[in-house]
Amino acid sequence: MQWRTGSELRKLFLDFWISKGSKLYPSFSLVPDDPTLLFTIAGMVPFKMYYLGIKQPDHPTAVTSQKCVRTNDIDNVGRTARHHTFFEMLGNFAWGDYFKKEAITWAWEFLTEWVGLDPNRMYATIYLDDEEAFHVWNKIVGLPAERIYRFGEDENYWFMGNTGPCGPCSEIMYDQGPEFSCGKPTCDVGCSCDRYLEIWNLVFTQYDRQEDGSLKPLPKKNIDTGMGLERLTSLVQNVRSDFETDLFRPLIDHACEIAGVEYGSDARSDLAVRVIADHARSLAFMIADGILPSNEGQGYVLRRLLRRAVRYGRLIGLDKPFLCEFLPIIIRIMGDPYSELMEQQLTIEQVIHLEENKFSHTLEQGTNLLDMEISRLKKQNNETLDGDIAFTLYDTYGFPLELTTEICDESGIL
Ligand code: SER
């Protein structure tokens, strides 16, 4: 397999689907035109109206690399090889045009012939009784039946949200090899460890979930697929985690350099630099799309991400504001095609600068107060922080509770 940069892979994907007749759209905003969602969480979100049949597309098929934000798994970010708050979803879409046969065979063609992944390491999963998908995988692609796994709704049915477009899906998995396995005897396709990596989700969007949970058939049979660019890049670059790809590595290296730590030498500082790299990308892209820090909605998420990044920075000794320094690196990596980063560079810098300084002040005040309290407790041989202190820190000073817990942990206080 040929080594490629993340940018080359993005382009390869778009070119492939253009060659199949899809219309190319630039990424839509992270702020969706949809009151049911806070962020664009998947490539299909901007096209919801086409799925529902409320609007008609001027072309029946499309391809994008879509900026996405998902924060439901924020606690895992940095702890695993794959979780991110900001990521790019490579996706192809069809409304009443090609369906399962083409979606599956073309996805296979892209991965095996264009990217060069080893077909012998690939598996497919399908929804329980989706015989049509089974037939395509088995008879047309030629994947042996024992490499096609059937799973239920949790694994192989995709819902956009509580309401809206949904349908059964088929996922393409890639066996990274036994060295990536959790080692459990049950480790197989579907295991949550890193061995069988889910690379591409092909959704056959045929229903509109109603408020009462019922599934209303959509006017047309549709396709919605999503593959994480970061994940695909990690396979092609043969690295153990998305953070080691060229999409992330310069950010990781910079965080290590300013903190004076070495990546891979200490689990705690590795976690901190990964969180900082991840959140720095989110901050830049969110502000570029017009989000500002606030106490609600998207702005609250932005504020929370910035504070988390600063807090992780403190843990590796970054006491001075540092987040703006990541912007030129993000622009170098992703300024093409995301020209909004350059266009909004000054605004992004100003917003980060102000918010980071404000929070640094909060942190300083809170840390001083907490340090004093901890020394007092130690003198008294007391090992328990009064809950009222933690509350005052949070309520009056805006000092995050997790930070109080962490600082207490470090000092042996409960
Ligand atoms: N919408 C599906 C997903 O997010 C496929 O793009 O996985």
Coordinates of C-alpha atoms and ligand atoms in Angstrom, one line a residue:
M1 CA 0.0 0.0 0.0
Q2 CA 1.3 3.4 -0.9
W3 CA 1.9 5.9 2.0
R4 CA -0.2 8.9 1.6
T5 CA -0.8 12.1 3.6
G6 CA -4.2 12.8 5.2
S7 CA -4.7 15.5 2.6
E8 CA -4.0 13.1 -0.3
L9 CA -6.4 10.6 1.1
R10 CA -9.2 13.3 1.4
K11 CA -8.6 14.2 -2.3
L12 CA -8.4 10.6 -3.4
F13 CA -11.8 9.9 -1.8
L14 CA -13.4 13.0 -3.4
D15 CA -11.9 12.1 -6.8
F16 CA -13.1 8.6 -6.6
W17 CA -16.7 9.6 -6.0
I18 CA -16.5 12.3 -8.6
S19 CA -15.4 9.6 -11.1
K20 CA -18.6 7.7 -10.1
G21 CA -20.7 10.8 -11.1
S22 CA -21.2 12.4 -7.6
K23 CA -21.4 16.1 -7.2
L24 CA -18.7 17.6 -5.0
Y25 CA -19.7 19.9 -2.2
P26 CA -17.3 21.8 0.0
S27 CA -17.7 21.0 3.7
F28 CA -20.7 22.6 5.3
S29 CA -20.6 24.6 8.5
L30 CA -20.2 22.9 11.9
V31 CA -23.3 24.7 12.9
P32 CA -26.2 22.9 11.3
D33 CA -29.3 24.5 9.9
D34 CA -31.3 22.1 12.1
P35 CA -32.8 22.8 15.5
T36 CA -32.6 19.1 16.5
L37 CA -28.8 19.2 16.6
L38 CA -26.2 21.4 18.2
F39 CA -23.4 20.5 15.8
T40 CA -23.0 18.8 12.4
I41 CA -22.3 15.3 13.7
A42 CA -22.1 13.5 10.4
G43 CA -21.7 14.1 6.7
M44 CA -25.4 13.5 6.0
V45 CA -26.7 16.3 8.3
P46 CA -26.6 19.1 5.8
F47 CA -28.6 16.9 3.4
K48 CA -31.4 16.0 5.8
M49 CA -34.1 17.7 3.6
Y50 CA -33.1 15.5 0.6
Y51 CA -33.4 12.3 2.7
L52 CA -36.8 13.4 4.0
G53 CA -38.0 14.3 0.5
I54 CA -38.8 17.9 1.6
K55 CA -36.4 19.4 -0.9
Q56 CA -35.1 17.9 -4.1
P57 CA -31.4 18.0 -4.9
D58 CA -30.2 19.4 -8.2
H59 CA -28.1 16.3 -8.6
P60 CA -29.0 12.9 -7.1
T61 CA -25.6 11.9 -5.7
A62 CA -23.0 13.8 -3.7
V63 CA -19.6 13.5 -2.0
T64 CA -18.0 15.5 0.8
S65 CA -15.4 15.6 3.4
Q66 CA -17.4 17.1 6.2
K67 CA -16.2 18.9 9.3
C68 CA -17.9 17.2 12.3
V69 CA -18.0 17.8 16.0
R70 CA -19.2 15.1 18.5
T71 CA -18.7 15.6 22.2
N72 CA -20.8 12.7 23.6
D73 CA -17.5 10.7 24.2
I74 CA -15.4 13.6 25.4
D75 CA -14.0 11.7 28.4
N76 CA -12.5 9.1 26.0
V77 CA -10.7 11.7 23.9
G78 CA -7.0 11.2 24.4
R79 CA -7.5 8.0 26.2
T80 CA -8.1 5.9 23.1
A81 CA -6.5 5.9 19.7
R82 CA -9.7 7.0 18.0
H83 CA -11.9 9.4 19.8
H84 CA -12.0 13.0 18.8
T85 CA -14.2 16.0 19.4
F86 CA -13.5 17.3 15.9
F87 CA -13.0 15.0 12.9
E88 CA -13.6 14.9 9.2
M89 CA -16.1 12.5 7.8
L90 CA -15.6 11.3 4.3
G91 CA -19.0 10.6 2.9
N92 CA -20.9 9.7 -0.3
F93 CA -24.7 10.2 -0.6
A94 CA -27.4 9.2 -2.9
W95 CA -31.1 10.1 -2.9
G96 CA -33.2 7.7 -5.0
D97 CA -30.2 6.9 -7.2
Y98 CA -27.6 4.1 -6.6
F99 CA -28.3 1.8 -3.7
K100 CA -26.8 -1.2 -1.8
K101 CA -25.1 -2.9 -4.7
E102 CA -23.2 0.2 -5.9
A103 CA -22.6 1.6 -2.4
I104 CA -21.0 -1.7 -1.3
T105 CA -19.1 -2.6 -4.4
W106 CA -17.7 0.9 -4.9
A107 CA -16.7 1.2 -1.3
W108 CA -14.8 -2.0 -1.7
E109 CA -13.2 -0.8 -5.0
F110 CA -12.1 2.4 -3.3
L111 CA -10.5 0.7 -0.3
T112 CA -8.8 -2.2 -2.2
E113 CA -7.9 -0.7 -5.5
W114 CA -7.6 3.1 -4.9
V115 CA -6.2 3.0 -1.4
G116 CA -4.6 -0.5 -1.6
L117 CA -5.8 -2.0 1.7
D118 CA -5.4 -5.8 1.9
P119 CA -8.7 -7.4 1.0
N120 CA -7.8 -10.5 3.1
R121 CA -7.9 -8.4 6.2
M122 CA -11.3 -7.0 5.6
Y123 CA -14.7 -8.1 7.1
A124 CA -18.2 -6.8 6.7
T125 CA -21.0 -6.5 9.1
I126 CA -24.7 -6.3 8.1
Y127 CA -28.0 -5.8 9.9
L128 CA -29.6 -9.1 11.1
D129 CA -31.8 -10.1 8.1
D130 CA -30.4 -7.8 5.4
E131 CA -30.2 -10.5 2.8
E132 CA -29.7 -8.0 0.0
A133 CA -26.5 -6.7 1.6
F134 CA -25.4 -10.2 2.3
H135 CA -25.9 -11.1 -1.3
V136 CA -23.8 -8.2 -2.5
W137 CA -21.0 -8.9 -0.1
N138 CA -20.9 -12.6 -0.7
K139 CA -21.9 -13.0 -4.4
I140 CA -20.8 -9.8 -6.0
V141 CA -17.8 -8.7 -4.0
G142 CA -16.9 -12.3 -3.3
L143 CA -16.4 -12.0 0.5
P144 CA -16.6 -15.4 2.1
A145 CA -19.7 -15.9 4.3
E146 CA -17.6 -16.4 7.4
R147 CA -16.2 -12.9 7.0
I148 CA -19.7 -11.4 7.0
Y149 CA -21.1 -10.8 10.5
R150 CA -24.7 -10.1 11.4
F151 CA -25.4 -7.7 14.2
G152 CA -28.6 -6.1 15.7
E153 CA -29.8 -2.6 16.0
D154 CA -27.1 -1.4 18.4
E155 CA -24.3 -2.1 15.9
N156 CA -25.9 -2.1 12.5
Y157 CA -28.7 0.5 12.4
W158 CA -27.9 4.1 12.2
F159 CA -30.2 6.9 13.5
M160 CA -29.4 10.6 13.0
G161 CA -31.1 11.4 16.3
N162 CA -34.3 10.7 18.2
T163 CA -36.2 11.7 15.1
G164 CA -35.2 11.9 11.4
P165 CA -33.5 9.7 8.8
C166 CA -32.3 6.3 9.7
G167 CA -31.8 2.8 8.3
P168 CA -29.9 -0.5 8.5
C169 CA -26.2 -0.3 7.8
S170 CA -23.2 -2.3 6.8
E171 CA -19.8 -1.6 8.2
I172 CA -16.4 -2.4 6.8
M173 CA -13.9 -3.6 9.3
Y174 CA -10.2 -4.0 9.0
D175 CA -8.1 -6.5 10.9
Q176 CA -5.1 -4.7 12.3
G177 CA -3.6 -7.9 13.5
P178 CA -3.3 -9.9 16.7
E179 CA -0.9 -7.3 18.2
F180 CA -3.8 -4.9 18.4
S181 CA -6.1 -7.4 20.2
C182 CA -7.3 -7.1 23.7
G183 CA -6.2 -10.7 24.1
K184 CA -9.6 -12.0 25.3
P185 CA -10.6 -15.4 23.9
T186 CA -13.8 -13.8 22.6
C187 CA -12.0 -11.0 20.6
D188 CA -13.5 -11.1 17.2
V189 CA -15.2 -8.7 14.8
G190 CA -17.4 -6.5 16.9
C191 CA -15.0 -6.4 19.9
S192 CA -14.5 -2.9 21.1
C193 CA -10.7 -3.2 21.2
D194 CA -8.5 -1.9 18.3
R195 CA -8.0 -5.2 16.5
Y196 CA -11.0 -5.1 14.1
L197 CA -11.2 -1.5 13.3
E198 CA -14.5 -0.1 11.9
I199 CA -13.5 2.0 9.0
W200 CA -16.6 2.8 6.9
N201 CA -20.3 2.8 7.8
L202 CA -22.6 2.4 4.8
V203 CA -26.2 3.4 5.8
F204 CA -29.2 2.4 3.7
T205 CA -31.4 5.3 4.7
Q206 CA -35.0 4.2 4.2
Y207 CA -36.9 5.5 7.2
D208 CA -37.8 8.6 9.1
R209 CA -38.0 7.9 12.8
Q210 CA -41.1 9.7 14.3
E211 CA -41.5 11.2 17.8
D212 CA -43.3 8.0 18.9
G213 CA -40.4 5.9 17.8
S214 CA -42.2 4.4 14.7
L215 CA -40.4 4.2 11.4
K216 CA -42.0 5.9 8.5
P217 CA -40.8 4.8 5.1
L218 CA -39.0 7.5 3.2
P219 CA -40.2 8.4 -0.4
K220 CA -36.9 7.1 -1.8
K221 CA -34.2 4.6 -1.0
N222 CA -31.1 6.5 -0.1
I223 CA -27.4 6.0 0.7
D224 CA -25.4 7.8 3.4
T225 CA -21.9 6.7 4.1
G226 CA -19.3 7.9 6.6
M227 CA -15.6 7.1 7.0
G228 CA -13.3 9.0 9.4
L229 CA -10.4 10.6 7.5
E230 CA -8.2 10.4 10.6
R231 CA -8.8 6.7 11.0
L232 CA -8.3 5.8 7.3
T233 CA -5.1 7.9 7.5
S234 CA -3.8 5.9 10.5
L235 CA -4.2 2.7 8.5
V236 CA -2.5 3.9 5.4
Q237 CA 0.3 5.5 7.5
N238 CA 0.5 2.3 9.5
V239 CA 0.6 4.0 12.9
R240 CA -1.1 2.8 16.1
S241 CA -3.3 5.8 16.6
D242 CA -4.9 8.7 14.8
F243 CA -2.7 11.1 16.9
E244 CA 0.4 9.7 15.1
T245 CA -0.8 10.6 11.6
D246 CA 0.4 13.7 9.8
L247 CA -3.0 15.2 10.6
F248 CA -2.2 15.3 14.3
R249 CA 1.5 14.7 14.8
P250 CA 2.8 18.3 14.3
L251 CA 0.3 19.4 17.0
I252 CA 1.4 16.6 19.4
D253 CA 5.0 17.5 18.7
H254 CA 4.4 21.2 19.4
A255 CA 2.6 20.4 22.7
C256 CA 5.5 18.2 23.7
E257 CA 8.1 20.8 22.8
I258 CA 6.5 23.6 24.8
A259 CA 5.9 21.4 27.8
G260 CA 9.3 19.8 27.6
V261 CA 7.9 16.3 27.5
E262 CA 8.6 13.3 25.3
Y263 CA 5.7 11.7 23.5
G264 CA 5.4 8.0 24.5
S265 CA 7.4 8.3 27.7
D266 CA 4.6 8.9 30.2
A267 CA 0.9 8.0 30.0
R268 CA -0.2 11.1 31.9
S269 CA 1.6 13.6 29.7
D270 CA 0.7 11.7 26.5
L271 CA -3.0 12.0 27.5
A272 CA -2.6 15.7 28.1
V273 CA -0.9 16.4 24.8
R274 CA -3.5 14.4 22.9
V275 CA -6.4 16.3 24.6
I276 CA -4.7 19.6 23.8
A277 CA -4.1 18.6 20.1
D278 CA -7.7 17.4 19.8
H279 CA -9.3 20.4 21.5
A280 CA -7.1 22.9 19.7
R281 CA -8.5 21.7 16.3
S282 CA -12.1 21.9 17.6
L283 CA -11.6 25.4 18.9
A284 CA -10.1 26.7 15.7
F285 CA -12.8 25.2 13.5
M286 CA -15.7 26.1 15.8
I287 CA -14.7 29.8 16.0
A288 CA -14.0 29.9 12.3
D289 CA -17.7 28.9 11.8
G290 CA -18.8 31.7 14.0
I291 CA -19.2 30.1 17.4
L292 CA -18.2 32.3 20.4
P293 CA -17.8 31.2 24.0
S294 CA -21.0 31.5 26.1
N295 CA -22.9 29.7 28.8
E296 CA -25.2 27.9 26.6
G297 CA -25.5 25.9 23.3
Q298 CA -22.5 25.6 21.0
G299 CA -20.7 28.4 22.8
Y300 CA -20.8 26.5 26.1
V301 CA -19.3 23.5 24.4
L302 CA -16.6 25.7 23.0
R303 CA -15.9 27.2 26.5
R304 CA -15.8 23.7 28.0
L305 CA -13.3 22.5 25.4
L306 CA -11.0 25.5 25.9
R307 CA -11.1 25.1 29.7
R308 CA -10.3 21.4 29.4
A309 CA -7.4 22.1 27.1
V310 CA -6.0 24.8 29.5
R311 CA -6.5 22.4 32.4
Y312 CA -4.6 19.6 30.7
G313 CA -1.9 22.2 29.8
R314 CA -1.5 23.0 33.5
L315 CA -1.0 19.3 34.2
I316 CA 2.1 19.3 32.0
G317 CA 3.4 22.6 33.3
L318 CA 2.0 25.0 30.7
D319 CA 1.3 27.9 33.0
K320 CA 1.2 30.6 30.4
P321 CA -1.5 30.9 27.6
F322 CA -0.5 28.5 24.9
L323 CA -3.5 27.6 22.8
C324 CA -3.1 30.3 20.1
E325 CA 0.3 28.8 19.1
F326 CA -1.5 25.8 17.6
L327 CA -3.4 27.8 15.1
P328 CA -0.6 28.3 12.5
I329 CA 0.1 24.6 12.7
I330 CA -3.5 23.7 12.2
I331 CA -3.6 26.1 9.2
R332 CA -0.5 24.4 7.8
I333 CA -2.1 21.0 8.0
M334 CA -5.7 21.9 7.0
G335 CA -5.7 25.5 5.6
D336 CA -6.2 23.7 2.3
P337 CA -9.2 23.0 1.8
Y338 CA -10.4 24.9 4.9
S339 CA -9.6 28.4 3.9
E340 CA -11.9 29.8 6.6
L341 CA -9.1 29.1 9.1
M342 CA -6.9 31.7 7.3
E343 CA -9.8 34.1 6.7
Q344 CA -10.8 34.0 10.3
Q345 CA -7.3 33.7 11.8
L346 CA -7.4 37.0 13.6
T347 CA -10.8 36.4 15.1
I348 CA -9.8 32.9 16.2
E349 CA -6.7 34.2 17.9
Q350 CA -8.6 37.0 19.6
V351 CA -11.3 34.8 20.9
I352 CA -8.9 32.1 22.2
H353 CA -6.6 34.8 23.7
L354 CA -9.4 36.5 25.7
E355 CA -11.1 33.4 26.9
E356 CA -7.8 31.7 27.8
N357 CA -6.6 34.7 29.8
K358 CA -9.9 34.9 31.6
F359 CA -9.8 31.3 32.5
S360 CA -6.2 31.4 33.5
H361 CA -7.1 34.1 36.1
T362 CA -9.9 31.8 37.4
L363 CA -7.5 28.9 37.6
E364 CA -4.9 30.9 39.5
Q365 CA -7.4 32.2 42.1
G366 CA -8.9 28.8 42.5
T367 CA -5.6 27.0 42.7
N368 CA -4.3 29.4 45.4
L369 CA -7.4 29.0 47.5
L370 CA -7.3 25.2 47.1
D371 CA -3.6 25.0 48.0
M372 CA -4.2 27.0 51.1
E373 CA -7.1 24.7 52.1
I374 CA -5.0 21.6 51.4
S375 CA -2.1 22.9 53.6
R376 CA -4.6 23.6 56.4
L377 CA -6.0 20.1 56.1
K378 CA -2.6 18.5 56.1
K379 CA -1.6 20.4 59.2
Q380 CA -4.7 19.0 60.9
N381 CA -4.0 15.5 59.6
N382 CA -7.3 15.7 57.9
E383 CA -7.6 13.9 54.5
T384 CA -11.0 15.1 53.4
L385 CA -11.9 18.3 51.6
D386 CA -15.1 19.9 52.8
G387 CA -17.8 19.6 50.0
D388 CA -18.6 23.3 50.6
I389 CA -15.2 24.4 49.5
A390 CA -15.4 22.4 46.3
F391 CA -18.8 24.0 45.7
T392 CA -17.6 27.6 46.4
L393 CA -14.7 27.0 44.1
Y394 CA -17.0 26.0 41.4
D395 CA -19.9 28.4 42.0
T396 CA -18.0 31.6 43.0
Y397 CA -14.8 31.1 41.1
G398 CA -15.9 29.0 38.1
F399 CA -13.2 26.5 39.1
P400 CA -14.0 23.1 37.4
L401 CA -14.9 20.3 39.8
E402 CA -12.7 17.8 38.0
L403 CA -9.8 20.0 38.6
T404 CA -10.5 20.2 42.3
T405 CA -10.7 16.4 42.4
E406 CA -7.4 16.1 40.5
I407 CA -5.5 18.5 42.6
C408 CA -6.8 16.8 45.8
D409 CA -5.9 13.4 44.4
E410 CA -2.3 14.6 43.8
S411 CA -2.1 15.7 47.4
G412 CA -3.6 12.6 48.8
I413 CA -6.8 14.4 49.8
L414 CA -10.2 12.8 49.2
Ligands
SER1 N1 -24.3 8.8 9.1 C1 -23.5 7.6 9.3 C2 -22.5 7.8 10.4 O1 -22.4 8.8 11.0 C3 -22.8 7.3 8.0 O2 -22.2 8.5 7.6 O3 -21.9 6.8 10.8

